[in-house]
PDB file of C-alpha atoms in Angstrom:
ATOM      1  CA  UNK A  30      25.330   7.679  49.589  1.00  0.00           C
ATOM      2  CA  UNK A  31      26.044  10.724  47.483  1.00  0.00           C
ATOM      3  CA  UNK A  32      24.002  11.089  44.260  1.00  0.00           C
ATOM      4  CA  UNK A  33      21.233  12.739  42.420  1.00  0.00           C
ATOM      5  CA  UNK A  34      17.730  12.113  43.084  1.00  0.00           C
ATOM      6  CA  UNK A  35      14.871  12.894  40.583  1.00  0.00           C
ATOM      7  CA  UNK A  36      11.255  12.676  41.455  1.00  0.00           C
ATOM      8  CA  UNK A  37       8.824  11.458  40.323  1.00  0.00           C
ATOM      9  CA  UNK A  38       9.976   8.496  38.201  1.00  0.00           C
ATOM     10  CA  UNK A  39       6.730   8.680  36.238  1.00  0.00           C
ATOM     11  CA  UNK A  40       4.474  11.771  35.661  1.00  0.00           C
ATOM     12  CA  UNK A  41       1.250  12.247  33.869  1.00  0.00           C
ATOM     13  CA  UNK A  42       0.292  15.823  32.667  1.00  0.00           C
ATOM     14  CA  UNK A  43      -3.124  17.073  31.434  1.00  0.00           C
ATOM     15  CA  UNK A  44      -3.252  19.414  28.480  1.00  0.00           C
ATOM     16  CA  UNK A  45      -2.684  22.993  29.689  1.00  0.00           C
ATOM     17  CA  UNK A  46      -1.184  21.970  32.790  1.00  0.00           C
ATOM     18  CA  UNK A  47       2.326  23.108  34.436  1.00  0.00           C
ATOM     19  CA  UNK A  48       4.223  20.309  36.161  1.00  0.00           C
ATOM     20  CA  UNK A  49       7.393  20.509  38.196  1.00  0.00           C
ATOM     21  CA  UNK A  50      10.129  18.040  38.129  1.00  0.00           C
ATOM     22  CA  UNK A  51      12.286  17.667  41.070  1.00  0.00           C
ATOM     23  CA  UNK A  52      16.197  17.333  41.042  1.00  0.00           C
ATOM     24  CA  UNK A  53      18.500  17.300  44.200  1.00  0.00           C
ATOM     25  CA  UNK A  54      21.999  16.491  44.405  1.00  0.00           C
ATOM     26  CA  UNK A  55      24.334  15.840  47.403  1.00  0.00           C
ATOM     27  CA  UNK A  56      27.646  15.757  45.703  1.00  0.00           C
ATOM     28  CA  UNK A  57      28.371  19.396  46.388  1.00  0.00           C
ATOM     29  CA  UNK A  58      28.502  20.097  42.593  1.00  0.00           C
ATOM     30  CA  UNK A  59      28.493  23.582  41.243  1.00  0.00           C
ATOM     31  CA  UNK A  60      26.807  22.884  37.975  1.00  0.00           C
ATOM     32  CA  UNK A  61      23.415  21.229  37.290  1.00  0.00           C
ATOM     33  CA  UNK A  62      21.705  20.430  34.065  1.00  0.00           C
ATOM     34  CA  UNK A  63      18.369  19.389  32.571  1.00  0.00           C
ATOM     35  CA  UNK A  64      18.175  17.377  29.400  1.00  0.00           C
ATOM     36  CA  UNK A  65      15.458  15.850  27.297  1.00  0.00           C
ATOM     37  CA  UNK A  66      15.615  12.814  25.424  1.00  0.00           C
ATOM     38  CA  UNK A  67      12.987  11.553  22.947  1.00  0.00           C
ATOM     39  CA  UNK A  68      12.823   7.767  21.889  1.00  0.00           C
ATOM     40  CA  UNK A  69      15.835   6.890  19.903  1.00  0.00           C
ATOM     41  CA  UNK A  70      17.286  10.186  20.094  1.00  0.00           C
ATOM     42  CA  UNK A  71      20.299  11.940  22.004  1.00  0.00           C
ATOM     43  CA  UNK A  72      20.346  14.370  24.851  1.00  0.00           C
ATOM     44  CA  UNK A  73      19.070  17.821  24.207  1.00  0.00           C
ATOM     45  CA  UNK A  74      19.905  20.553  26.838  1.00  0.00           C
ATOM     46  CA  UNK A  75      17.135  22.388  28.176  1.00  0.00           C
ATOM     47  CA  UNK A  76      18.623  24.616  30.903  1.00  0.00           C
ATOM     48  CA  UNK A  77      22.067  24.628  33.049  1.00  0.00           C
ATOM     49  CA  UNK A  78      23.267  26.357  36.034  1.00  0.00           C
ATOM     50  CA  UNK A  79      26.814  26.841  37.099  1.00  0.00           C
ATOM     51  CA  UNK A  80      26.039  28.931  40.233  1.00  0.00           C
ATOM     52  CA  UNK A  81      23.122  29.564  42.508  1.00  0.00           C
ATOM     53  CA  UNK A  82      20.606  32.069  41.346  1.00  0.00           C
ATOM     54  CA  UNK A  83      21.956  32.008  37.879  1.00  0.00           C
ATOM     55  CA  UNK A  84      21.152  29.782  35.015  1.00  0.00           C
ATOM     56  CA  UNK A  85      21.327  29.693  31.095  1.00  0.00           C
ATOM     57  CA  UNK A  86      19.286  28.690  28.429  1.00  0.00           C
ATOM     58  CA  UNK A  87      20.067  25.375  26.509  1.00  0.00           C
ATOM     59  CA  UNK A  88      19.106  24.334  22.953  1.00  0.00           C
ATOM     60  CA  UNK A  89      15.444  23.864  23.633  1.00  0.00           C
ATOM     61  CA  UNK A  90      14.472  26.149  26.502  1.00  0.00           C
ATOM     62  CA  UNK A  91      11.120  27.242  25.140  1.00  0.00           C
ATOM     63  CA  UNK A  92       8.164  26.189  27.300  1.00  0.00           C
ATOM     64  CA  UNK A  93      10.378  25.329  30.214  1.00  0.00           C
ATOM     65  CA  UNK A  94      11.485  27.229  33.392  1.00  0.00           C
ATOM     66  CA  UNK A  95      13.946  26.542  36.143  1.00  0.00           C
ATOM     67  CA  UNK A  96      15.142  28.037  39.281  1.00  0.00           C
ATOM     68  CA  UNK A  97      18.441  27.636  41.446  1.00  0.00           C
ATOM     69  CA  UNK A  98      17.760  28.907  44.877  1.00  0.00           C
ATOM     70  CA  UNK A  99      20.068  26.278  46.501  1.00  0.00           C
ATOM     71  CA  UNK A 100      23.065  24.719  45.398  1.00  0.00           C
ATOM     72  CA  UNK A 101      21.726  21.132  45.692  1.00  0.00           C
ATOM     73  CA  UNK A 102      18.206  21.946  43.970  1.00  0.00           C
ATOM     74  CA  UNK A 103      17.486  22.483  40.312  1.00  0.00           C
ATOM     75  CA  UNK A 104      13.640  22.147  39.824  1.00  0.00           C
ATOM     76  CA  UNK A 105      12.249  22.276  36.041  1.00  0.00           C
ATOM     77  CA  UNK A 106       8.934  23.102  35.354  1.00  0.00           C
ATOM     78  CA  UNK A 107       7.197  22.181  32.181  1.00  0.00           C
ATOM     79  CA  UNK A 108       4.798  24.841  31.283  1.00  0.00           C
ATOM     80  CA  UNK A 109       1.601  24.609  29.131  1.00  0.00           C
ATOM     81  CA  UNK A 110       3.515  26.449  26.494  1.00  0.00           C
ATOM     82  CA  UNK A 111       5.567  23.236  25.830  1.00  0.00           C
ATOM     83  CA  UNK A 112       3.450  21.761  23.161  1.00  0.00           C
ATOM     84  CA  UNK A 113       4.993  18.277  23.084  1.00  0.00           C
ATOM     85  CA  UNK A 114       6.240  17.589  26.522  1.00  0.00           C
ATOM     86  CA  UNK A 115       6.163  13.681  26.471  1.00  0.00           C
ATOM     87  CA  UNK A 116       9.698  12.712  26.938  1.00  0.00           C
ATOM     88  CA  UNK A 117      12.282  11.139  29.223  1.00  0.00           C
ATOM     89  CA  UNK A 118      13.744  14.075  31.434  1.00  0.00           C
ATOM     90  CA  UNK A 119      17.271  13.789  32.942  1.00  0.00           C
ATOM     91  CA  UNK A 120      18.839  15.931  35.397  1.00  0.00           C
ATOM     92  CA  UNK A 121      22.712  15.970  35.857  1.00  0.00           C
ATOM     93  CA  UNK A 122      25.318  17.676  37.873  1.00  0.00           C
ATOM     94  CA  UNK A 123      29.155  18.274  37.615  1.00  0.00           C
ATOM     95  CA  UNK A 124      32.116  20.166  38.715  1.00  0.00           C
ATOM     96  CA  UNK A 125      34.097  22.439  36.247  1.00  0.00           C
ATOM     97  CA  UNK A 126      35.807  20.328  33.474  1.00  0.00           C
ATOM     98  CA  UNK A 127      34.740  17.116  34.874  1.00  0.00           C
ATOM     99  CA  UNK A 128      32.301  14.274  33.970  1.00  0.00           C
ATOM    100  CA  UNK A 129      28.541  14.535  34.814  1.00  0.00           C
ATOM    101  CA  UNK A 130      26.451  12.453  36.986  1.00  0.00           C
ATOM    102  CA  UNK A 131      22.903  11.730  36.175  1.00  0.00           C
ATOM    103  CA  UNK A 132      19.663  10.974  38.219  1.00  0.00           C
ATOM    104  CA  UNK A 133      17.429   8.191  37.189  1.00  0.00           C
ATOM    105  CA  UNK A 134      15.150  10.259  35.232  1.00  0.00           C
ATOM    106  CA  UNK A 135      11.458  11.274  35.082  1.00  0.00           C
ATOM    107  CA  UNK A 136       9.286  10.030  32.264  1.00  0.00           C
ATOM    108  CA  UNK A 137       6.556  12.656  31.466  1.00  0.00           C
ATOM    109  CA  UNK A 138       3.622  11.761  29.461  1.00  0.00           C
ATOM    110  CA  UNK A 139       0.786  13.976  28.215  1.00  0.00           C
ATOM    111  CA  UNK A 140      -2.708  12.316  28.794  1.00  0.00           C
TER     112      UNK A 140
ATOM    113  CA  UNK B  18      28.053  20.054  10.996  1.00  0.00           C
ATOM    114  CA  UNK B  19      27.407  18.958  14.658  1.00  0.00           C
ATOM    115  CA  UNK B  20      30.013  19.914  17.197  1.00  0.00           C
ATOM    116  CA  UNK B  21      30.230  16.187  18.201  1.00  0.00           C
ATOM    117  CA  UNK B  22      29.490  13.539  15.920  1.00  0.00           C
ATOM    118  CA  UNK B  23      29.132   9.688  16.161  1.00  0.00           C
ATOM    119  CA  UNK B  24      28.115   7.131  13.857  1.00  0.00           C
ATOM    120  CA  UNK B  25      24.642   6.154  15.001  1.00  0.00           C
ATOM    121  CA  UNK B  26      24.926   2.469  14.107  1.00  0.00           C
ATOM    122  CA  UNK B  27      23.526   0.029  15.016  1.00  0.00           C
ATOM    123  CA  UNK B  28      26.616  -2.057  15.145  1.00  0.00           C
ATOM    124  CA  UNK B  29      25.666  -5.807  15.152  1.00  0.00           C
ATOM    125  CA  UNK B  30      28.596  -7.649  16.575  1.00  0.00           C
ATOM    126  CA  UNK B  31      29.007 -11.477  17.420  1.00  0.00           C
ATOM    127  CA  UNK B  32      29.886 -12.125  21.050  1.00  0.00           C
ATOM    128  CA  UNK B  33      33.718 -12.198  21.505  1.00  0.00           C
ATOM    129  CA  UNK B  34      34.528  -9.879  18.630  1.00  0.00           C
ATOM    130  CA  UNK B  35      36.336  -6.640  19.030  1.00  0.00           C
ATOM    131  CA  UNK B  36      34.527  -3.510  18.155  1.00  0.00           C
ATOM    132  CA  UNK B  37      35.584   0.038  17.850  1.00  0.00           C
ATOM    133  CA  UNK B  38      33.696   3.490  17.772  1.00  0.00           C
ATOM    134  CA  UNK B  39      35.046   6.807  16.794  1.00  0.00           C
ATOM    135  CA  UNK B  40      33.772  10.107  17.724  1.00  0.00           C
ATOM    136  CA  UNK B  41      34.863  13.512  16.106  1.00  0.00           C
ATOM    137  CA  UNK B  42      34.675  16.964  17.684  1.00  0.00           C
ATOM    138  CA  UNK B  43      34.956  20.282  15.947  1.00  0.00           C
ATOM    139  CA  UNK B  44      35.992  22.709  18.766  1.00  0.00           C
ATOM    140  CA  UNK B  45      39.710  22.464  19.107  1.00  0.00           C
ATOM    141  CA  UNK B  46      39.713  24.026  22.577  1.00  0.00           C
ATOM    142  CA  UNK B  47      37.980  21.071  24.167  1.00  0.00           C
ATOM    143  CA  UNK B  48      39.739  19.881  27.143  1.00  0.00           C
ATOM    144  CA  UNK B  49      37.825  16.853  28.558  1.00  0.00           C
ATOM    145  CA  UNK B  50      36.441  13.831  26.930  1.00  0.00           C
ATOM    146  CA  UNK B  51      34.347  11.033  28.158  1.00  0.00           C
ATOM    147  CA  UNK B  52      32.434   7.801  27.081  1.00  0.00           C
ATOM    148  CA  UNK B  53      29.169   7.073  28.674  1.00  0.00           C
ATOM    149  CA  UNK B  54      27.037   4.019  28.203  1.00  0.00           C
ATOM    150  CA  UNK B  55      23.219   4.135  28.272  1.00  0.00           C
ATOM    151  CA  UNK B  56      21.029   1.110  28.554  1.00  0.00           C
ATOM    152  CA  UNK B  57      17.446   1.394  27.260  1.00  0.00           C
ATOM    153  CA  UNK B  58      15.054   3.592  29.127  1.00  0.00           C
ATOM    154  CA  UNK B  59      17.997   4.357  31.834  1.00  0.00           C
ATOM    155  CA  UNK B  60      20.178   7.194  32.539  1.00  0.00           C
ATOM    156  CA  UNK B  61      23.630   7.544  31.038  1.00  0.00           C
ATOM    157  CA  UNK B  62      26.620   6.295  33.103  1.00  0.00           C
ATOM    158  CA  UNK B  63      30.141   7.079  32.756  1.00  0.00           C
ATOM    159  CA  UNK B  64      32.154   4.419  31.274  1.00  0.00           C
ATOM    160  CA  UNK B  65      35.550   5.984  31.073  1.00  0.00           C
ATOM    161  CA  UNK B  66      37.341   9.387  30.825  1.00  0.00           C
ATOM    162  CA  UNK B  67      39.713   9.891  28.073  1.00  0.00           C
ATOM    163  CA  UNK B  68      43.283  10.904  28.628  1.00  0.00           C
ATOM    164  CA  UNK B  69      45.784  12.276  26.208  1.00  0.00           C
ATOM    165  CA  UNK B  70      48.012   9.249  26.919  1.00  0.00           C
ATOM    166  CA  UNK B  71      45.192   6.799  26.368  1.00  0.00           C
ATOM    167  CA  UNK B  72      43.637   4.718  28.983  1.00  0.00           C
ATOM    168  CA  UNK B  73      42.445   1.215  29.704  1.00  0.00           C
ATOM    169  CA  UNK B  74      39.909  -0.349  31.790  1.00  0.00           C
ATOM    170  CA  UNK B  75      39.660  -4.073  31.574  1.00  0.00           C
ATOM    171  CA  UNK B  76      38.220  -4.838  28.241  1.00  0.00           C
ATOM    172  CA  UNK B  77      37.825  -1.225  27.166  1.00  0.00           C
ATOM    173  CA  UNK B  78      40.394   0.948  25.719  1.00  0.00           C
ATOM    174  CA  UNK B  79      39.901   4.744  24.999  1.00  0.00           C
ATOM    175  CA  UNK B  80      42.210   6.949  22.848  1.00  0.00           C
ATOM    176  CA  UNK B  81      42.388  10.646  22.104  1.00  0.00           C
ATOM    177  CA  UNK B  82      43.876  12.090  18.868  1.00  0.00           C
ATOM    178  CA  UNK B  83      43.854  15.794  19.394  1.00  0.00           C
ATOM    179  CA  UNK B  84      45.612  16.386  15.945  1.00  0.00           C
ATOM    180  CA  UNK B  85      42.603  14.790  14.201  1.00  0.00           C
ATOM    181  CA  UNK B  86      40.144  15.736  16.826  1.00  0.00           C
ATOM    182  CA  UNK B  87      38.650  12.467  17.310  1.00  0.00           C
ATOM    183  CA  UNK B  88      38.319  10.084  20.357  1.00  0.00           C
ATOM    184  CA  UNK B  89      37.952   6.238  20.006  1.00  0.00           C
ATOM    185  CA  UNK B  90      36.467   3.409  22.233  1.00  0.00           C
ATOM    186  CA  UNK B  91      37.675  -0.127  21.586  1.00  0.00           C
ATOM    187  CA  UNK B  92      35.762  -3.102  23.305  1.00  0.00           C
ATOM    188  CA  UNK B  93      37.658  -6.415  23.302  1.00  0.00           C
ATOM    189  CA  UNK B  94      36.052  -9.747  23.830  1.00  0.00           C
ATOM    190  CA  UNK B  95      32.507  -8.344  23.588  1.00  0.00           C
ATOM    191  CA  UNK B  96      29.828  -9.882  25.991  1.00  0.00           C
ATOM    192  CA  UNK B  97      26.110  -9.799  25.492  1.00  0.00           C
ATOM    193  CA  UNK B  98      25.985  -7.332  28.400  1.00  0.00           C
ATOM    194  CA  UNK B  99      27.888  -4.803  26.425  1.00  0.00           C
ATOM    195  CA  UNK B 100      24.676  -4.155  24.328  1.00  0.00           C
ATOM    196  CA  UNK B 101      23.849  -0.484  24.923  1.00  0.00           C
ATOM    197  CA  UNK B 102      24.199   2.955  23.302  1.00  0.00           C
ATOM    198  CA  UNK B 103      27.528   4.574  23.721  1.00  0.00           C
ATOM    199  CA  UNK B 104      27.651   8.340  24.103  1.00  0.00           C
ATOM    200  CA  UNK B 105      30.732  10.527  23.496  1.00  0.00           C
ATOM    201  CA  UNK B 106      30.948  13.658  25.353  1.00  0.00           C
ATOM    202  CA  UNK B 107      33.305  16.602  25.009  1.00  0.00           C
ATOM    203  CA  UNK B 108      33.862  19.349  27.483  1.00  0.00           C
ATOM    204  CA  UNK B 109      33.777  22.702  25.391  1.00  0.00           C
ATOM    205  CA  UNK B 110      36.869  24.623  26.199  1.00  0.00           C
ATOM    206  CA  UNK B 111      36.859  23.809  29.928  1.00  0.00           C
ATOM    207  CA  UNK B 112      34.228  25.272  32.141  1.00  0.00           C
ATOM    208  CA  UNK B 113      30.912  23.500  32.465  1.00  0.00           C
ATOM    209  CA  UNK B 114      29.521  23.172  28.906  1.00  0.00           C
ATOM    210  CA  UNK B 115      29.198  19.392  27.997  1.00  0.00           C
ATOM    211  CA  UNK B 116      28.520  18.671  24.271  1.00  0.00           C
ATOM    212  CA  UNK B 117      26.928  15.291  23.820  1.00  0.00           C
ATOM    213  CA  UNK B 118      27.140  13.003  20.759  1.00  0.00           C
ATOM    214  CA  UNK B 119      23.885  11.348  19.527  1.00  0.00           C
ATOM    215  CA  UNK B 120      25.238   8.035  20.574  1.00  0.00           C
ATOM    216  CA  UNK B 121      26.185   4.716  18.683  1.00  0.00           C
ATOM    217  CA  UNK B 122      23.803   1.792  19.283  1.00  0.00           C
ATOM    218  CA  UNK B 123      25.750  -1.658  19.884  1.00  0.00           C
ATOM    219  CA  UNK B 124      24.097  -5.139  19.690  1.00  0.00           C
ATOM    220  CA  UNK B 125      26.004  -7.914  20.621  1.00  0.00           C
ATOM    221  CA  UNK B 126      24.652 -11.273  19.287  1.00  0.00           C
ATOM    222  CA  UNK B 127      25.255 -14.737  20.692  1.00  0.00           C
TER     223      UNK B 127
END
């Protein structure tokens, strides 16, 4: 089945620790996105990538980093510089001028 | 002003009623429009694309008004299972940039 796979589903981070969220797609989509969603709020764009080895900052990129070494993979690292990382993280992919498809999300909690 | 705006609701609607949402967008170069549904603690899922001629899928009808720069979603004969947050999405001028509304929460009551 084609789709987007995010892992892990739940992640716990200690203060000062970097963590990496995985996102893989087998839809052969060019673009991939990372969003953050806080309770009761809308989606906020962290980073997006339209092509391998290239990515752009979204509205809330500070404290996050990404890479796009392969078309199907777009991992997100939440660094210790992100002071309030507890949120629901969603990865998506799309082709140009078309709808986006989402993974099931990762819930990150700081402990 | 946000580029894509929705009434956050919540809309409390009795089962069987008809409910309509509007979403306004500010970029006249926007080319693609979509409605998504998001259930609590789940990922958004595409409900329907919105075409210039309007389109219908069962109880759901989507309309686009380019002159006034808004899209609408109509749900007829609402079901309890329609309770969710409905997100409006606009593609900014073609390409890959998707602009998301904050969502409208719908609660269907028995």
